[in-house]
PDB file of C-alpha atoms in Angstrom:
ATOM      1  CA  UNK A 147      51.692  16.651  91.966  1.00  0.00           C
ATOM      2  CA  UNK A 148      50.407  14.162  89.769  1.00  0.00           C
ATOM      3  CA  UNK A 149      51.887  12.426  86.241  1.00  0.00           C
ATOM      4  CA  UNK A 150      49.599  10.670  84.220  1.00  0.00           C
ATOM      5  CA  UNK A 151      51.143   8.171  82.118  1.00  0.00           C
ATOM      6  CA  UNK A 152      49.451   8.177  79.021  1.00  0.00           C
ATOM      7  CA  UNK A 153      50.139   5.355  77.224  1.00  0.00           C
ATOM      8  CA  UNK A 154      48.839   1.340  77.490  1.00  0.00           C
ATOM      9  CA  UNK A 155      52.579   0.204  78.206  1.00  0.00           C
ATOM     10  CA  UNK A 156      55.622   1.001  79.577  1.00  0.00           C
ATOM     11  CA  UNK A 157      57.832  -2.234  78.402  1.00  0.00           C
ATOM     12  CA  UNK A 158      61.148  -2.639  76.279  1.00  0.00           C
ATOM     13  CA  UNK A 159      60.388  -0.655  73.155  1.00  0.00           C
ATOM     14  CA  UNK A 160      59.967   2.494  75.224  1.00  0.00           C
ATOM     15  CA  UNK A 161      61.264   2.289  78.432  1.00  0.00           C
ATOM     16  CA  UNK A 162      64.182   4.422  77.568  1.00  0.00           C
ATOM     17  CA  UNK A 163      61.984   7.295  76.243  1.00  0.00           C
ATOM     18  CA  UNK A 164      59.711   6.742  79.425  1.00  0.00           C
ATOM     19  CA  UNK A 165      62.927   7.275  81.139  1.00  0.00           C
ATOM     20  CA  UNK A 166      63.684  10.324  79.311  1.00  0.00           C
ATOM     21  CA  UNK A 167      60.057  11.677  79.799  1.00  0.00           C
ATOM     22  CA  UNK A 168      59.925  10.903  83.718  1.00  0.00           C
ATOM     23  CA  UNK A 169      63.063  13.111  84.317  1.00  0.00           C
ATOM     24  CA  UNK A 170      61.830  15.803  82.424  1.00  0.00           C
ATOM     25  CA  UNK A 171      58.705  15.796  84.338  1.00  0.00           C
ATOM     26  CA  UNK A 172      60.568  15.361  87.369  1.00  0.00           C
ATOM     27  CA  UNK A 173      63.500  17.308  86.841  1.00  0.00           C
ATOM     28  CA  UNK A 174      61.500  20.252  89.566  1.00  0.00           C
ATOM     29  CA  UNK A 175      59.397  18.283  91.239  1.00  0.00           C
ATOM     30  CA  UNK A 176      59.165  18.857  95.299  1.00  0.00           C
ATOM     31  CA  UNK A 177      57.475  16.586  97.708  1.00  0.00           C
ATOM     32  CA  UNK A 178      55.143  13.685  96.822  1.00  0.00           C
ATOM     33  CA  UNK A 179      54.726  12.871  93.087  1.00  0.00           C
ATOM     34  CA  UNK A 180      51.967  10.623  92.073  1.00  0.00           C
ATOM     35  CA  UNK A 181      52.662   8.524  88.854  1.00  0.00           C
ATOM     36  CA  UNK A 182      48.894   7.574  88.119  1.00  0.00           C
ATOM     37  CA  UNK A 183      49.043   4.758  85.950  1.00  0.00           C
ATOM     38  CA  UNK A 184      45.318   3.831  85.262  1.00  0.00           C
ATOM     39  CA  UNK A 185      45.882   3.729  81.661  1.00  0.00           C
ATOM     40  CA  UNK A 186      48.498   1.423  81.611  1.00  0.00           C
ATOM     41  CA  UNK A 187      47.865  -2.449  80.988  1.00  0.00           C
ATOM     42  CA  UNK A 188      51.268  -3.723  80.885  1.00  0.00           C
ATOM     43  CA  UNK A 189      54.568  -3.209  82.419  1.00  0.00           C
ATOM     44  CA  UNK A 190      57.447  -5.500  81.973  1.00  0.00           C
ATOM     45  CA  UNK A 191      60.336  -5.564  83.785  1.00  0.00           C
ATOM     46  CA  UNK A 192      62.694  -2.856  81.576  1.00  0.00           C
ATOM     47  CA  UNK A 193      59.089  -0.890  82.591  1.00  0.00           C
ATOM     48  CA  UNK A 194      59.556  -1.637  86.037  1.00  0.00           C
ATOM     49  CA  UNK A 195      63.301  -0.491  85.884  1.00  0.00           C
ATOM     50  CA  UNK A 196      62.570   2.888  84.578  1.00  0.00           C
ATOM     51  CA  UNK A 197      60.067   3.417  87.447  1.00  0.00           C
ATOM     52  CA  UNK A 198      62.584   2.681  89.754  1.00  0.00           C
ATOM     53  CA  UNK A 199      65.339   4.680  87.970  1.00  0.00           C
ATOM     54  CA  UNK A 200      62.931   7.724  88.131  1.00  0.00           C
ATOM     55  CA  UNK A 201      62.462   7.405  91.922  1.00  0.00           C
ATOM     56  CA  UNK A 202      66.206   6.704  92.120  1.00  0.00           C
ATOM     57  CA  UNK A 203      66.862  10.179  90.397  1.00  0.00           C
ATOM     58  CA  UNK A 204      64.206  12.131  92.786  1.00  0.00           C
ATOM     59  CA  UNK A 205      66.077  14.697  94.916  1.00  0.00           C
ATOM     60  CA  UNK A 206      65.504  17.248  97.332  1.00  0.00           C
ATOM     61  CA  UNK A 207      63.634  14.942  99.711  1.00  0.00           C
ATOM     62  CA  UNK A 208      60.903  14.805  96.715  1.00  0.00           C
ATOM     63  CA  UNK A 209      59.009  11.367  96.831  1.00  0.00           C
ATOM     64  CA  UNK A 210      57.259   9.067  93.853  1.00  0.00           C
ATOM     65  CA  UNK A 211      54.000   7.352  94.908  1.00  0.00           C
ATOM     66  CA  UNK A 212      52.084   5.296  92.551  1.00  0.00           C
ATOM     67  CA  UNK A 213      48.478   5.136  91.800  1.00  0.00           C
ATOM     68  CA  UNK A 214      46.053   2.981  89.996  1.00  0.00           C
ATOM     69  CA  UNK A 215      47.697  -0.226  89.607  1.00  0.00           C
ATOM     70  CA  UNK A 216      45.660  -2.403  86.938  1.00  0.00           C
ATOM     71  CA  UNK A 217      45.659  -6.358  87.966  1.00  0.00           C
ATOM     72  CA  UNK A 218      48.437  -7.165  85.834  1.00  0.00           C
ATOM     73  CA  UNK A 219      50.557  -4.268  86.685  1.00  0.00           C
ATOM     74  CA  UNK A 220      50.031  -5.150  90.366  1.00  0.00           C
ATOM     75  CA  UNK A 221      51.298  -8.214  90.054  1.00  0.00           C
ATOM     76  CA  UNK A 222      54.767  -7.436  88.529  1.00  0.00           C
ATOM     77  CA  UNK A 223      55.335  -5.020  91.561  1.00  0.00           C
ATOM     78  CA  UNK A 224      54.214  -7.721  93.906  1.00  0.00           C
ATOM     79  CA  UNK A 225      56.406 -10.438  92.757  1.00  0.00           C
ATOM     80  CA  UNK A 226      59.794  -8.354  92.550  1.00  0.00           C
ATOM     81  CA  UNK A 227      58.302  -6.531  95.935  1.00  0.00           C
ATOM     82  CA  UNK A 228      58.400  -3.029  94.659  1.00  0.00           C
ATOM     83  CA  UNK A 229      55.292  -2.653  96.311  1.00  0.00           C
ATOM     84  CA  UNK A 230      57.238  -2.445  99.337  1.00  0.00           C
ATOM     85  CA  UNK A 231      59.535   0.128  98.122  1.00  0.00           C
ATOM     86  CA  UNK A 232      56.430   2.675  96.679  1.00  0.00           C
ATOM     87  CA  UNK A 233      53.588   3.892  98.407  1.00  0.00           C
ATOM     88  CA  UNK A 234      50.637   2.530  96.136  1.00  0.00           C
ATOM     89  CA  UNK A 235      47.227   4.033  95.924  1.00  0.00           C
ATOM     90  CA  UNK A 236      43.559   2.926  94.800  1.00  0.00           C
ATOM     91  CA  UNK A 237      43.546   6.607  92.861  1.00  0.00           C
ATOM     92  CA  UNK A 238      45.866   9.438  92.316  1.00  0.00           C
ATOM     93  CA  UNK A 239      43.169  12.261  92.685  1.00  0.00           C
ATOM     94  CA  UNK A 240      42.543  10.380  96.166  1.00  0.00           C
ATOM     95  CA  UNK A 241      46.515  10.040  96.978  1.00  0.00           C
ATOM     96  CA  UNK A 242      46.987  14.139  96.518  1.00  0.00           C
ATOM     97  CA  UNK A 243      43.520  15.113  98.000  1.00  0.00           C
ATOM     98  CA  UNK A 244      42.715  12.652 100.496  1.00  0.00           C
ATOM     99  CA  UNK A 245      39.560  14.784 102.123  1.00  0.00           C
ATOM    100  CA  UNK A 246      37.755  15.766  98.654  1.00  0.00           C
ATOM    101  CA  UNK A 247      34.513  14.204  98.561  1.00  0.00           C
TER     102      UNK A 247
ATOM    103  CA  UNK B 276       9.866 -30.305  73.176  1.00  0.00           C
ATOM    104  CA  UNK B 277      13.739 -30.147  72.920  1.00  0.00           C
ATOM    105  CA  UNK B 278      15.493 -32.061  75.121  1.00  0.00           C
ATOM    106  CA  UNK B 279      16.885 -29.829  78.536  1.00  0.00           C
ATOM    107  CA  UNK B 280      20.620 -30.449  79.002  1.00  0.00           C
ATOM    108  CA  UNK B 281      20.839 -33.546  81.368  1.00  0.00           C
ATOM    109  CA  UNK B 282      23.363 -31.500  83.859  1.00  0.00           C
ATOM    110  CA  UNK B 283      25.298 -28.326  83.487  1.00  0.00           C
ATOM    111  CA  UNK B 284      28.679 -29.048  83.623  1.00  0.00           C
ATOM    112  CA  UNK B 285      30.494 -28.096  87.349  1.00  0.00           C
ATOM    113  CA  UNK B 286      34.423 -27.687  86.051  1.00  0.00           C
ATOM    114  CA  UNK B 287      35.363 -25.337  83.652  1.00  0.00           C
ATOM    115  CA  UNK B 288      35.203 -26.664  79.887  1.00  0.00           C
ATOM    116  CA  UNK B 289      38.253 -28.190  78.040  1.00  0.00           C
ATOM    117  CA  UNK B 290      39.432 -25.694  75.145  1.00  0.00           C
ATOM    118  CA  UNK B 291      41.964 -26.792  72.911  1.00  0.00           C
ATOM    119  CA  UNK B 292      44.250 -24.816  70.331  1.00  0.00           C
ATOM    120  CA  UNK B 293      43.572 -26.099  66.814  1.00  0.00           C
ATOM    121  CA  UNK B 294      47.288 -26.054  66.497  1.00  0.00           C
ATOM    122  CA  UNK B 295      50.496 -25.046  67.698  1.00  0.00           C
ATOM    123  CA  UNK B 296      51.548 -21.860  67.201  1.00  0.00           C
ATOM    124  CA  UNK B 297      54.683 -21.212  65.358  1.00  0.00           C
ATOM    125  CA  UNK B 298      55.887 -17.404  64.674  1.00  0.00           C
ATOM    126  CA  UNK B 299      59.344 -16.102  63.576  1.00  0.00           C
ATOM    127  CA  UNK B 300      60.093 -12.404  63.841  1.00  0.00           C
ATOM    128  CA  UNK B 301      63.178  -9.991  63.528  1.00  0.00           C
ATOM    129  CA  UNK B 302      65.030  -9.243  66.758  1.00  0.00           C
ATOM    130  CA  UNK B 303      63.702  -5.852  67.726  1.00  0.00           C
ATOM    131  CA  UNK B 304      61.524  -4.706  70.985  1.00  0.00           C
ATOM    132  CA  UNK B 305      58.756  -3.799  68.368  1.00  0.00           C
ATOM    133  CA  UNK B 306      58.543  -7.405  66.531  1.00  0.00           C
ATOM    134  CA  UNK B 307      58.834  -8.424  70.206  1.00  0.00           C
ATOM    135  CA  UNK B 308      55.691  -6.368  71.077  1.00  0.00           C
ATOM    136  CA  UNK B 309      53.699  -7.760  67.864  1.00  0.00           C
ATOM    137  CA  UNK B 310      54.714 -11.349  68.620  1.00  0.00           C
ATOM    138  CA  UNK B 311      52.950 -11.079  71.568  1.00  0.00           C
ATOM    139  CA  UNK B 312      49.715  -9.647  70.538  1.00  0.00           C
ATOM    140  CA  UNK B 313      49.896 -12.561  67.956  1.00  0.00           C
ATOM    141  CA  UNK B 314      50.471 -15.138  70.688  1.00  0.00           C
ATOM    142  CA  UNK B 315      47.624 -13.626  72.908  1.00  0.00           C
ATOM    143  CA  UNK B 316      45.425 -13.321  70.116  1.00  0.00           C
ATOM    144  CA  UNK B 317      45.880 -16.990  69.153  1.00  0.00           C
ATOM    145  CA  UNK B 318      45.441 -18.242  72.728  1.00  0.00           C
ATOM    146  CA  UNK B 319      42.035 -16.549  72.583  1.00  0.00           C
ATOM    147  CA  UNK B 320      40.524 -20.034  71.476  1.00  0.00           C
ATOM    148  CA  UNK B 321      41.424 -21.308  75.249  1.00  0.00           C
ATOM    149  CA  UNK B 322      39.109 -18.792  76.965  1.00  0.00           C
ATOM    150  CA  UNK B 323      41.498 -17.915  79.657  1.00  0.00           C
ATOM    151  CA  UNK B 324      41.282 -15.254  82.477  1.00  0.00           C
ATOM    152  CA  UNK B 325      42.960 -12.192  82.125  1.00  0.00           C
ATOM    153  CA  UNK B 326      45.010 -13.191  84.770  1.00  0.00           C
ATOM    154  CA  UNK B 327      46.320 -15.940  83.164  1.00  0.00           C
ATOM    155  CA  UNK B 328      46.749 -13.961  79.548  1.00  0.00           C
ATOM    156  CA  UNK B 329      48.772 -11.414  81.833  1.00  0.00           C
ATOM    157  CA  UNK B 330      50.997 -13.893  83.407  1.00  0.00           C
ATOM    158  CA  UNK B 331      51.702 -15.496  79.775  1.00  0.00           C
ATOM    159  CA  UNK B 332      52.474 -12.180  78.369  1.00  0.00           C
ATOM    160  CA  UNK B 333      54.843 -11.157  81.124  1.00  0.00           C
ATOM    161  CA  UNK B 334      56.875 -14.375  80.898  1.00  0.00           C
ATOM    162  CA  UNK B 335      57.549 -14.005  77.152  1.00  0.00           C
ATOM    163  CA  UNK B 336      58.030 -10.616  76.786  1.00  0.00           C
ATOM    164  CA  UNK B 337      60.943 -11.227  79.668  1.00  0.00           C
ATOM    165  CA  UNK B 338      62.160 -14.147  77.955  1.00  0.00           C
ATOM    166  CA  UNK B 339      62.019 -12.144  74.264  1.00  0.00           C
ATOM    167  CA  UNK B 340      63.235  -8.929  75.413  1.00  0.00           C
ATOM    168  CA  UNK B 341      66.332 -10.744  76.889  1.00  0.00           C
ATOM    169  CA  UNK B 342      67.029 -12.116  73.401  1.00  0.00           C
ATOM    170  CA  UNK B 343      66.689  -9.047  71.679  1.00  0.00           C
ATOM    171  CA  UNK B 344      68.836  -7.061  74.458  1.00  0.00           C
ATOM    172  CA  UNK B 345      71.588  -9.867  75.184  1.00  0.00           C
ATOM    173  CA  UNK B 346      71.634 -12.802  72.448  1.00  0.00           C
ATOM    174  CA  UNK B 347      71.743 -10.502  69.815  1.00  0.00           C
ATOM    175  CA  UNK B 348      72.501  -7.025  71.858  1.00  0.00           C
ATOM    176  CA  UNK B 349      72.404  -3.266  70.303  1.00  0.00           C
ATOM    177  CA  UNK B 350      72.556  -2.755  66.442  1.00  0.00           C
ATOM    178  CA  UNK B 351      72.755  -6.770  66.071  1.00  0.00           C
ATOM    179  CA  UNK B 352      70.165  -8.411  63.608  1.00  0.00           C
ATOM    180  CA  UNK B 353      68.996 -11.933  63.803  1.00  0.00           C
ATOM    181  CA  UNK B 354      65.603 -13.965  64.008  1.00  0.00           C
ATOM    182  CA  UNK B 355      63.671 -15.113  66.835  1.00  0.00           C
ATOM    183  CA  UNK B 356      61.315 -18.376  66.563  1.00  0.00           C
ATOM    184  CA  UNK B 357      58.649 -19.065  69.089  1.00  0.00           C
ATOM    185  CA  UNK B 358      56.975 -22.464  69.570  1.00  0.00           C
ATOM    186  CA  UNK B 359      53.684 -22.700  71.515  1.00  0.00           C
ATOM    187  CA  UNK B 360      52.203 -26.218  72.224  1.00  0.00           C
ATOM    188  CA  UNK B 361      49.492 -26.545  74.726  1.00  0.00           C
ATOM    189  CA  UNK B 362      49.715 -30.020  76.552  1.00  0.00           C
ATOM    190  CA  UNK B 363      47.784 -31.628  79.384  1.00  0.00           C
ATOM    191  CA  UNK B 364      50.067 -29.864  81.876  1.00  0.00           C
ATOM    192  CA  UNK B 365      50.100 -26.504  80.217  1.00  0.00           C
ATOM    193  CA  UNK B 366      51.298 -24.219  78.008  1.00  0.00           C
ATOM    194  CA  UNK B 367      54.866 -25.003  76.486  1.00  0.00           C
ATOM    195  CA  UNK B 368      56.949 -22.419  75.232  1.00  0.00           C
ATOM    196  CA  UNK B 369      60.370 -22.765  73.091  1.00  0.00           C
ATOM    197  CA  UNK B 370      62.144 -19.925  72.217  1.00  0.00           C
ATOM    198  CA  UNK B 371      64.965 -20.195  69.528  1.00  0.00           C
ATOM    199  CA  UNK B 372      67.503 -17.869  68.366  1.00  0.00           C
ATOM    200  CA  UNK B 373      71.027 -17.578  66.768  1.00  0.00           C
ATOM    201  CA  UNK B 374      72.783 -15.097  69.107  1.00  0.00           C
ATOM    202  CA  UNK B 375      74.906 -15.055  71.670  1.00  0.00           C
ATOM    203  CA  UNK B 376      75.016 -17.896  74.306  1.00  0.00           C
ATOM    204  CA  UNK B 377      73.831 -17.120  78.050  1.00  0.00           C
ATOM    205  CA  UNK B 378      77.202 -16.046  80.122  1.00  0.00           C
ATOM    206  CA  UNK B 379      78.368 -19.576  81.292  1.00  0.00           C
ATOM    207  CA  UNK B 380      76.238 -21.619  79.214  1.00  0.00           C
ATOM    208  CA  UNK B 381      73.007 -21.346  81.830  1.00  0.00           C
ATOM    209  CA  UNK B 382      70.138 -19.548  82.450  1.00  0.00           C
ATOM    210  CA  UNK B 383      70.443 -17.208  85.243  1.00  0.00           C
ATOM    211  CA  UNK B 384      67.197 -18.833  87.425  1.00  0.00           C
ATOM    212  CA  UNK B 385      67.596 -20.140  90.878  1.00  0.00           C
ATOM    213  CA  UNK B 386      68.415 -16.496  92.175  1.00  0.00           C
ATOM    214  CA  UNK B 387      66.854 -14.748  94.696  1.00  0.00           C
ATOM    215  CA  UNK B 388      64.529 -11.459  94.542  1.00  0.00           C
ATOM    216  CA  UNK B 389      66.767  -8.603  95.407  1.00  0.00           C
ATOM    217  CA  UNK B 390      66.134  -6.588  98.896  1.00  0.00           C
ATOM    218  CA  UNK B 391      64.909  -3.330  98.581  1.00  0.00           C
ATOM    219  CA  UNK B 392      67.772  -2.072  99.982  1.00  0.00           C
ATOM    220  CA  UNK B 393      69.824  -3.425  97.323  1.00  0.00           C
ATOM    221  CA  UNK B 394      68.147  -1.734  94.848  1.00  0.00           C
ATOM    222  CA  UNK B 395      71.219   0.727  94.138  1.00  0.00           C
ATOM    223  CA  UNK B 396      73.365  -2.100  93.193  1.00  0.00           C
ATOM    224  CA  UNK B 397      70.513  -3.422  90.797  1.00  0.00           C
ATOM    225  CA  UNK B 398      70.830  -2.906  87.121  1.00  0.00           C
ATOM    226  CA  UNK B 399      67.899  -1.942  85.832  1.00  0.00           C
ATOM    227  CA  UNK B 400      65.594  -4.613  84.047  1.00  0.00           C
ATOM    228  CA  UNK B 401      67.390  -7.170  86.451  1.00  0.00           C
ATOM    229  CA  UNK B 402      64.056  -8.661  87.309  1.00  0.00           C
ATOM    230  CA  UNK B 403      63.339 -10.188  84.534  1.00  0.00           C
ATOM    231  CA  UNK B 404      64.680 -13.786  85.277  1.00  0.00           C
ATOM    232  CA  UNK B 405      63.055 -13.134  88.755  1.00  0.00           C
ATOM    233  CA  UNK B 406      59.587 -12.682  86.704  1.00  0.00           C
ATOM    234  CA  UNK B 407      60.280 -16.052  84.412  1.00  0.00           C
ATOM    235  CA  UNK B 408      61.202 -18.278  87.359  1.00  0.00           C
ATOM    236  CA  UNK B 409      58.430 -17.044  89.674  1.00  0.00           C
ATOM    237  CA  UNK B 410      55.721 -17.575  86.620  1.00  0.00           C
ATOM    238  CA  UNK B 411      56.904 -20.509  85.054  1.00  0.00           C
ATOM    239  CA  UNK B 412      57.971 -23.830  85.591  1.00  0.00           C
ATOM    240  CA  UNK B 413      60.445 -26.260  84.053  1.00  0.00           C
ATOM    241  CA  UNK B 414      62.863 -23.798  82.465  1.00  0.00           C
ATOM    242  CA  UNK B 415      65.437 -25.171  80.127  1.00  0.00           C
ATOM    243  CA  UNK B 416      68.270 -23.922  78.449  1.00  0.00           C
ATOM    244  CA  UNK B 417      70.484 -25.688  75.533  1.00  0.00           C
ATOM    245  CA  UNK B 418      73.111 -24.293  73.299  1.00  0.00           C
ATOM    246  CA  UNK B 419      73.132 -26.431  70.178  1.00  0.00           C
ATOM    247  CA  UNK B 420      75.791 -25.443  67.559  1.00  0.00           C
ATOM    248  CA  UNK B 421      74.960 -21.606  66.394  1.00  0.00           C
ATOM    249  CA  UNK B 422      71.426 -21.782  68.567  1.00  0.00           C
ATOM    250  CA  UNK B 423      70.065 -20.920  71.927  1.00  0.00           C
ATOM    251  CA  UNK B 424      66.890 -23.133  72.864  1.00  0.00           C
ATOM    252  CA  UNK B 425      64.680 -21.562  75.844  1.00  0.00           C
ATOM    253  CA  UNK B 426      61.798 -23.676  76.865  1.00  0.00           C
ATOM    254  CA  UNK B 427      59.446 -23.673  79.670  1.00  0.00           C
ATOM    255  CA  UNK B 428      56.127 -24.429  80.915  1.00  0.00           C
ATOM    256  CA  UNK B 429      53.304 -22.229  82.162  1.00  0.00           C
ATOM    257  CA  UNK B 430      50.896 -23.913  84.166  1.00  0.00           C
ATOM    258  CA  UNK B 431      47.610 -22.302  82.884  1.00  0.00           C
ATOM    259  CA  UNK B 432      44.925 -24.457  80.260  1.00  0.00           C
ATOM    260  CA  UNK B 433      45.534 -27.432  82.279  1.00  0.00           C
ATOM    261  CA  UNK B 434      43.242 -30.188  81.027  1.00  0.00           C
ATOM    262  CA  UNK B 435      44.405 -32.956  83.320  1.00  0.00           C
ATOM    263  CA  UNK B 436      42.097 -33.982  85.414  1.00  0.00           C
ATOM    264  CA  UNK B 437      42.229 -35.077  89.065  1.00  0.00           C
ATOM    265  CA  UNK B 438      41.389 -38.437  89.835  1.00  0.00           C
TER     266      UNK B 438
END
């Protein structure tokens, strides 16, 4: 399953709202969920915390993965070593359908 | 015949801010967003790389949201002042507020980044100070009277030339 974030920023101003929407989107999720961040230009520590919270609340063996991180978003994940916690893919579609051409 | 430039400059041209940036805004997360836009817009004069602007935006977001969430906190109103000066050794930022002092009167720097297995114990958003300390230099915090003063330098737009 792919969950696409339709926002330019996941920051302190929207972290709580983002967390609520992720909870709703992931409630019934099973297996791998790929969070498509292609549109997101900026994530701060509040946004990072909200993504980590979404990962922590997944259950039943469901797993949160990330895709299409822009450079400034990628940097936040690297500096905090969260890039070792989430599988990170170049693109969401390819992550879900690796053999599609 | 017009004269050609004698030789193309090999080092990056030096850009300067016309004047220091000084802004004040209310302590809300939406005002912080607008303040970041203003600062990033003002820094356009320096022709920085997108990656460098991203660093400035991230460090400022962490420091300013820390004021909104902890110095003032939920439901408390107050003002935040932000100054940015371009100096030969980089961008110097000073943030002033009249909220609560930092716990123990010190900025929580010098901590290590939590290991992935420690995540369960980590409060969400607990990464802010790690990012500030990783991406900035000379972090100083003083409480003077009722005022918190946090300053730091970001090592970009450096115009000091090597000998």
